[in-house]
Coordinates of C-alpha atoms in Angstrom, one line a residue:
X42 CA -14.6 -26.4 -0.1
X43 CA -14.1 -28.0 -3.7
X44 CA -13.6 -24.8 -5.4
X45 CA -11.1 -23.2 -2.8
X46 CA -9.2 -26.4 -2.9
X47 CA -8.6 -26.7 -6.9
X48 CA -7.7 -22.8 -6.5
X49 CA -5.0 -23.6 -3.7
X50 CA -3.8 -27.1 -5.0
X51 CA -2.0 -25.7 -8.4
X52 CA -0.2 -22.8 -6.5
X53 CA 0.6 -25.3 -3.0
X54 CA 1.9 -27.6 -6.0
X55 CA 4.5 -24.9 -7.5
X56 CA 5.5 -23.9 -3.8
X57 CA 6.0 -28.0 -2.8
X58 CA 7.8 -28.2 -6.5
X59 CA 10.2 -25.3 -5.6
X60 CA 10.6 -27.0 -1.7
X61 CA 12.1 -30.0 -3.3
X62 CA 14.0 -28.7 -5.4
X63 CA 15.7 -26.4 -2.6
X64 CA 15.1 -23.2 -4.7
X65 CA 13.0 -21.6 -1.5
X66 CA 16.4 -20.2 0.4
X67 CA 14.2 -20.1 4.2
X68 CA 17.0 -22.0 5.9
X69 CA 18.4 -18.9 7.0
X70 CA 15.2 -17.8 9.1
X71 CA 14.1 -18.0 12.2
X72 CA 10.6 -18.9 11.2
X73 CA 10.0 -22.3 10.6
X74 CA 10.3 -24.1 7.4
X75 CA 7.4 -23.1 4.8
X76 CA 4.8 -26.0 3.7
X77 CA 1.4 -26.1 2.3
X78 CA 0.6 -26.4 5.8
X79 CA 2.1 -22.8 6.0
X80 CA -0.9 -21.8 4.4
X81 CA -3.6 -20.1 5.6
X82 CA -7.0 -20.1 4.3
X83 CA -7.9 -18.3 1.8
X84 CA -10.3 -15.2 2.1
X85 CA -13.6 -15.4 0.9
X86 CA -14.6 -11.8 0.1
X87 CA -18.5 -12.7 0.0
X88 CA -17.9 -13.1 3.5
X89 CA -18.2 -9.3 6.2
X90 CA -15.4 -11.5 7.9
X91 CA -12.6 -11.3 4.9
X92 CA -12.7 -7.1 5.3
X93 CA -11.1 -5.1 7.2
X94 CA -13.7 -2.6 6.7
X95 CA -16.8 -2.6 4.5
X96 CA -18.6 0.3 4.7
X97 CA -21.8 -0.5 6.2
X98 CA -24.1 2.9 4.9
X99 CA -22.5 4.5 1.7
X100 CA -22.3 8.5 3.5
X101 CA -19.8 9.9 0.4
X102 CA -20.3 9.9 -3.3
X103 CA -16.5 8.2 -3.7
X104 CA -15.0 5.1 -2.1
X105 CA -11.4 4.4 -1.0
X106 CA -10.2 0.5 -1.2
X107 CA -7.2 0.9 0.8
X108 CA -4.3 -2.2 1.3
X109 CA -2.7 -1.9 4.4
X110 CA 1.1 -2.3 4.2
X111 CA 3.3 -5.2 6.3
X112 CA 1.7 -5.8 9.7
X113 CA 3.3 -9.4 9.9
X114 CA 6.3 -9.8 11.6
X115 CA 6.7 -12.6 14.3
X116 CA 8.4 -15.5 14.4
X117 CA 6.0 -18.2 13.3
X118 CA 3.8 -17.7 10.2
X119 CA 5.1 -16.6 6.9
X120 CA 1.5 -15.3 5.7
X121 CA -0.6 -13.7 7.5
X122 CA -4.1 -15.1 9.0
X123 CA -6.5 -12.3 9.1
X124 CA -8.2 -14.2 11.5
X125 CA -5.9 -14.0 14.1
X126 CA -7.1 -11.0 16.6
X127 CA -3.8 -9.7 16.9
X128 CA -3.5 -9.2 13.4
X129 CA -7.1 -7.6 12.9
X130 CA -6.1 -5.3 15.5
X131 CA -2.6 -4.7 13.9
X132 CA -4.5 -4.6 10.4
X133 CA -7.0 -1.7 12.0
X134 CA -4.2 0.4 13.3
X135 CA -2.9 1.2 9.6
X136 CA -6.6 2.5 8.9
X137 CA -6.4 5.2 11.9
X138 CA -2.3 6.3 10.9
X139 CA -2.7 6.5 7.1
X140 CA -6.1 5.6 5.8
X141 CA -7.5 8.1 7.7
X142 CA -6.5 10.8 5.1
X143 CA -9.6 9.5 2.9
X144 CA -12.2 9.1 5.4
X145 CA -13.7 12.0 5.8
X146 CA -14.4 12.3 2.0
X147 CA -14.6 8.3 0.7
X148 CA -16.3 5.0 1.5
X149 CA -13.5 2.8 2.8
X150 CA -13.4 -0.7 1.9
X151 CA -10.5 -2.7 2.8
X152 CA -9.9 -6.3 2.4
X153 CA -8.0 -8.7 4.8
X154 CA -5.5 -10.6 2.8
X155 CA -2.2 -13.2 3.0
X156 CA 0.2 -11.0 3.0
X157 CA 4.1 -12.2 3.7
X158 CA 6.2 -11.8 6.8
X159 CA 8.5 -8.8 6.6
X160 CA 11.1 -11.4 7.3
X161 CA 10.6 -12.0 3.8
X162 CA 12.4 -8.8 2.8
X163 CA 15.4 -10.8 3.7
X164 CA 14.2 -13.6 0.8
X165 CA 15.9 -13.8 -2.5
X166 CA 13.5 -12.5 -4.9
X167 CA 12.5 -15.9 -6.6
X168 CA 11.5 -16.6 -3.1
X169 CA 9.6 -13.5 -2.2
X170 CA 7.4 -14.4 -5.1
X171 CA 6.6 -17.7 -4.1
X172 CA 5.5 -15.8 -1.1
X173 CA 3.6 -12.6 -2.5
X174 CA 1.6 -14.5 -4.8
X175 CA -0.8 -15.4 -2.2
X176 CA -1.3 -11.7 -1.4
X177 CA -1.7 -10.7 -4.8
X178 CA -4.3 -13.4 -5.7
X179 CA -6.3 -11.9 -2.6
X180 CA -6.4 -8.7 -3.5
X181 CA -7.2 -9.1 -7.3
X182 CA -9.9 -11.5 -5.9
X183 CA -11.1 -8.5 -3.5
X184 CA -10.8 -5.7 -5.8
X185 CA -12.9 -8.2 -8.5
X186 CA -15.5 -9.0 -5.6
X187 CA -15.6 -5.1 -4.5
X188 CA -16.4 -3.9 -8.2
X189 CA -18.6 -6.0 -9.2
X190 CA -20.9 -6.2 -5.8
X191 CA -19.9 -3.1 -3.5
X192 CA -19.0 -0.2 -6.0
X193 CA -22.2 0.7 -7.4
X194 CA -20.5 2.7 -10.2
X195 CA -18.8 5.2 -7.4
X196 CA -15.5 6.4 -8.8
X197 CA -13.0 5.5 -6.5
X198 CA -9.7 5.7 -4.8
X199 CA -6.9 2.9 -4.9
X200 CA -4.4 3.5 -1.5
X201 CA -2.1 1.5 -0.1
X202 CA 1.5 1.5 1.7
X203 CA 4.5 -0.7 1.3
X204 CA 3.8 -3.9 1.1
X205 CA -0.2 -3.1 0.0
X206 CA 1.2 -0.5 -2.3
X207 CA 3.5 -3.3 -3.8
X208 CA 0.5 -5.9 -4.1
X209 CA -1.4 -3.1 -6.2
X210 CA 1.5 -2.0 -8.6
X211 CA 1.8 -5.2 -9.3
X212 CA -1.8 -5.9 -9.8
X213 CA -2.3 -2.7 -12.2
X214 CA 0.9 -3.1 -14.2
X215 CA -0.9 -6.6 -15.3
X216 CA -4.6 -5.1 -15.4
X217 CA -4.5 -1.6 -16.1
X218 CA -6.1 -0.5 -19.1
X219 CA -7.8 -3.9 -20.0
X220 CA -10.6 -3.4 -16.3
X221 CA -13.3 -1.1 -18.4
X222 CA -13.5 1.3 -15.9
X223 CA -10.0 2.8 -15.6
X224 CA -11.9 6.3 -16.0
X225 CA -13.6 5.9 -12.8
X226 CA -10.4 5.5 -10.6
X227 CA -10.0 9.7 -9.2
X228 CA -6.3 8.0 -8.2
X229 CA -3.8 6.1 -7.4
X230 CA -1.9 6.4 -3.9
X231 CA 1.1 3.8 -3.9
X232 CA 3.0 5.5 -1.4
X233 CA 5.8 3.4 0.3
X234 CA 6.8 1.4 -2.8
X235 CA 8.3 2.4 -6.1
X236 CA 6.6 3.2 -9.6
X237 CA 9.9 3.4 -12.4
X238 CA 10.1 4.3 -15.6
X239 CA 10.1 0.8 -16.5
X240 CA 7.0 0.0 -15.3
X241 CA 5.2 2.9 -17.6
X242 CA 7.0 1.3 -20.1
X243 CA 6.1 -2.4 -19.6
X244 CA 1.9 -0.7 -19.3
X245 CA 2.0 2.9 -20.9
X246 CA -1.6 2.7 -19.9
X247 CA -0.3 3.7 -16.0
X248 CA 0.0 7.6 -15.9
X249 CA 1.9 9.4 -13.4
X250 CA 0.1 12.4 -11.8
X251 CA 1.9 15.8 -12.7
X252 CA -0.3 18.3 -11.5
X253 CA -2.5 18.4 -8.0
X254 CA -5.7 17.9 -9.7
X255 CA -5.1 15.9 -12.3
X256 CA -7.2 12.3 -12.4
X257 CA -6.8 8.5 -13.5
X258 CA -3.2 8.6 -12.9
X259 CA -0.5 7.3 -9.7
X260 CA 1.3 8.9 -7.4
X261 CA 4.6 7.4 -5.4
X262 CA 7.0 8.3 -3.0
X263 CA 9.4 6.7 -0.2
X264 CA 10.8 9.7 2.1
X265 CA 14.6 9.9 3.1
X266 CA 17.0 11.8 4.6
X267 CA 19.7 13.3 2.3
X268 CA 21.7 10.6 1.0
X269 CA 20.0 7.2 2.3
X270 CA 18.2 6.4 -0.6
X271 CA 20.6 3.2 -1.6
X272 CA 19.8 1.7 2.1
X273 CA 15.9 2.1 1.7
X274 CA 14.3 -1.0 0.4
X275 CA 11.5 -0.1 -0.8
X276 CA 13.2 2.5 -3.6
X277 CA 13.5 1.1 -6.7
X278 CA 16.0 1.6 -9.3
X279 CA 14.6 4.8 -11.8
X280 CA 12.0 5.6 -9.9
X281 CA 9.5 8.4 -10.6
X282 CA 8.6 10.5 -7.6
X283 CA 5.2 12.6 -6.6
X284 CA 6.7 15.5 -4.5
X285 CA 3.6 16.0 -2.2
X286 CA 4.5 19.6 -1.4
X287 CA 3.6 20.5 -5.3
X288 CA 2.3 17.1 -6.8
X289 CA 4.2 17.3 -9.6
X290 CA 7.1 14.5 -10.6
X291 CA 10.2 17.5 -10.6
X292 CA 13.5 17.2 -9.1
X293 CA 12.1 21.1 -7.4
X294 CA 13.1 22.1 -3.8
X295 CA 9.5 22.7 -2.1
X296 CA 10.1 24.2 1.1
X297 CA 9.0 23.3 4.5
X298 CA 5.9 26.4 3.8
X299 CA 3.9 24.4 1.8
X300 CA 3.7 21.4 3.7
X301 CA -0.1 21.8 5.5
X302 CA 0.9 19.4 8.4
X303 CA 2.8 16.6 9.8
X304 CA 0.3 14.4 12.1
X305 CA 2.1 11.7 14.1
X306 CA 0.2 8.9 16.3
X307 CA 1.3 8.9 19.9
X308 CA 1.3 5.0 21.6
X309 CA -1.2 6.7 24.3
X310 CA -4.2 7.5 21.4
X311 CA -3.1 11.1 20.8
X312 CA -1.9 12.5 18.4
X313 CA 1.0 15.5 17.9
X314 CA 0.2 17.9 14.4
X315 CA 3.2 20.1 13.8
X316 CA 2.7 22.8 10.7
X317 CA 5.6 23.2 8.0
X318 CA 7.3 20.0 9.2
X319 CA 9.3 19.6 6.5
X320 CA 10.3 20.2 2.7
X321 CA 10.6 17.8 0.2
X322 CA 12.5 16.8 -3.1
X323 CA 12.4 14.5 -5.2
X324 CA 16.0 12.9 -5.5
X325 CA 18.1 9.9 -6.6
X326 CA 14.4 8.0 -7.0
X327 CA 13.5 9.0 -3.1
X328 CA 11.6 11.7 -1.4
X329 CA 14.2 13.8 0.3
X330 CA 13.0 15.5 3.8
X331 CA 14.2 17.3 6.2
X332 CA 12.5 17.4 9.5
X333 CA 12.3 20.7 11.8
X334 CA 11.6 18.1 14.4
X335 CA 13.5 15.3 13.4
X336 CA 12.6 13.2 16.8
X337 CA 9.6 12.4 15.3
X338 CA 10.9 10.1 12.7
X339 CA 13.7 8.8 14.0
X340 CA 12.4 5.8 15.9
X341 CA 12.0 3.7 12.4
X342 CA 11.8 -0.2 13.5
X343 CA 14.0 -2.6 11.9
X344 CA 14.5 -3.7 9.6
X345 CA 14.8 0.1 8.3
X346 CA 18.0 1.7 8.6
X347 CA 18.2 5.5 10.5
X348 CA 17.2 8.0 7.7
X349 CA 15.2 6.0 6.1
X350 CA 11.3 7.4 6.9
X351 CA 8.9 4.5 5.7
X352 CA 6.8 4.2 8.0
X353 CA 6.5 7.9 8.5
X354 CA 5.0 8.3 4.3
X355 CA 1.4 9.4 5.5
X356 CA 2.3 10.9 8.8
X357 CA 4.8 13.8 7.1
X358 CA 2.5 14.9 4.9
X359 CA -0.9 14.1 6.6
X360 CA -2.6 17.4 5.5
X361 CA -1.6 17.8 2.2
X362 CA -2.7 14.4 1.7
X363 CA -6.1 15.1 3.3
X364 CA -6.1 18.1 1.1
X365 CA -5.2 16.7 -2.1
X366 CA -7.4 13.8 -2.1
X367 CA -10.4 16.4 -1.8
X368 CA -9.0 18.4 -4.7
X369 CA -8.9 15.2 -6.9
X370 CA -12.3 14.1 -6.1
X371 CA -13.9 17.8 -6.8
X372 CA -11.9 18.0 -10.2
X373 CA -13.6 14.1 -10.6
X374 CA -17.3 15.7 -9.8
X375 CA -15.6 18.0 -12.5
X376 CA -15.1 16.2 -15.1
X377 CA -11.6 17.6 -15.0

């Protein structure tokens, strides 16, 4: 108890420093005011409880950590506390929609972790951080735990979406190229949030992916419909997009032929696979898409306007995900 507390006091001292001092704008929200007793308690990763999922028999030569995207998004807590059933539950849901891509090829290991409210979208971005901190410290603090005790030298896959995507660009544009085992990642799929040209530039040690088999290197993306990538807020200014129809970072037209399979979750447990859903290019720093069956994506929640696809990333291009990641592990085994 010692140790977590002189971990939490210095950061609950910056947040109660930035309280007084009015910088954190939260008046504006319907949650309630943010405190150090706004704070939930912090993972411990030694711990089966702190994962999500921590494969229990290693069945695959390759792992995936995977970090689920925004799943908090009531009205009372402005991080999330994994131990909270409903948010387990919520947390698990992301694994069947979008990690699923990986599982029949990788270990998964996923860690639970304090991410912020989507209500923090809202936040100006001095305030977001005071918020995302906590989720970034968890994650470095799970990836750290999971390669030094889980990994076992397995090269491995880094996934995530939106917010978890976020968290780990973040995380590798501090650490990337410094870790000592940067050669054992097969790749890097940030999809939901935004890799620019300014972060290659601030770590020149991050490497897009150009090519489908290509290895040690990111790939990003945040799908739109013509024209509504200025209202999507998760693309960034100058951002570099993976076209998953081809894999390469082009401004090419890939038409709706090469996409292997669109695979959308149904609220009853099934599930809907429709072939050639859609073509892609990249466009403006978005994925532009145009659905043959554009029913199926255009229920986005709030706070995402109509057009924009977010929470539709994995579900568009669920087979040629499922497909590429085998493609990059083989070319791994490789050496390639």
């Amino acid at each position: 108890m010692r140790n977590l507390q002189s971990r939490l006091l210095p950061t609950l001292a910056i947040v109660l420093a930035l309280l007084l001092t009015g910088t954190l704008c939260f008046a504006d929200s319907e949650l309630p005011p943010f405190g150090p007793d706004s704070v939930p308690a912090q993972p411990d990763y030694a711990q089966d409880a702190s994962w999500l999922a921590k494969a229990s028999s290693i069945q695959h030569p390759v792992d995936v950590f995977w970090v689920y995207p925004t799943v908090l998004h009531d009205s009372e807590h402005w991080l999330m506390d994994f131990t909270l059933p409903e948010m387990q539950q919520a947390s698990h849901n992301t694994i069947t929609k979008q990690a699923s891509v990986f599982l029949d090829q990788a270990n998964l290991f996923a860690p639970y972790y304090r991410q912020m409210n989507m209500a923090a979208l809202t936040l100006p971005e001095a305030d977001q951080d005071a918020l995302k901190k906590y989720g970034v410290n968890d994650i470095w603090q799970a990836f750290t735990y999971y390669m030094q005790n889980l990994n076992q030298g397995r090269p491995f896959i880094l996934a995530g979406h939106s917010q978890g995507s976020k968290v780990l660009l973040e995380l590798m544009l501090k650490h990337w190229g410094a870790l000592g085992y940067e050669n054992k990642m097969i790749a890097g799929y940030f999809l939901g949030w935004s890799i620019t040209h300014g972060d290659l530039k601030a770590n020149p040690a991050l490497k897009m992916c150009e090519n489908a088999s290509q290895i040690n290197c990111f790939i990003s993306y945040n799908t739109v419909a013509e024209g509504r990538q200025k209202v999507a807020p998760s693309i960034r200014q100058d951002a570099i997009v993976t076209n998953p129809l081809t894999w390469t970072t082009d401004d090419a037209f890939a038409p709706a032929s090469l996409n292997l399979g669109a695979k959308f979750f149904n609220a009853d447990g099934t599930t809907t696979e429709v072939a050639h859903f859609s073509s892609a290019q990249g466009k403006d720093s978005g994925l532009v898409v145009q659905p043959i069956q554009p029913e199926f994506v255009n229920s986005s929640p709030p706070p995402f306007p109509a057009g924009v696809y977010h929470v539709y990333d994995f579900s568009i291009f669920y087979e040629n995900l499922k497909q590429n990641a085998a493609r990059r592990i083989k070319a791994m085994g490789n050496g390639k």
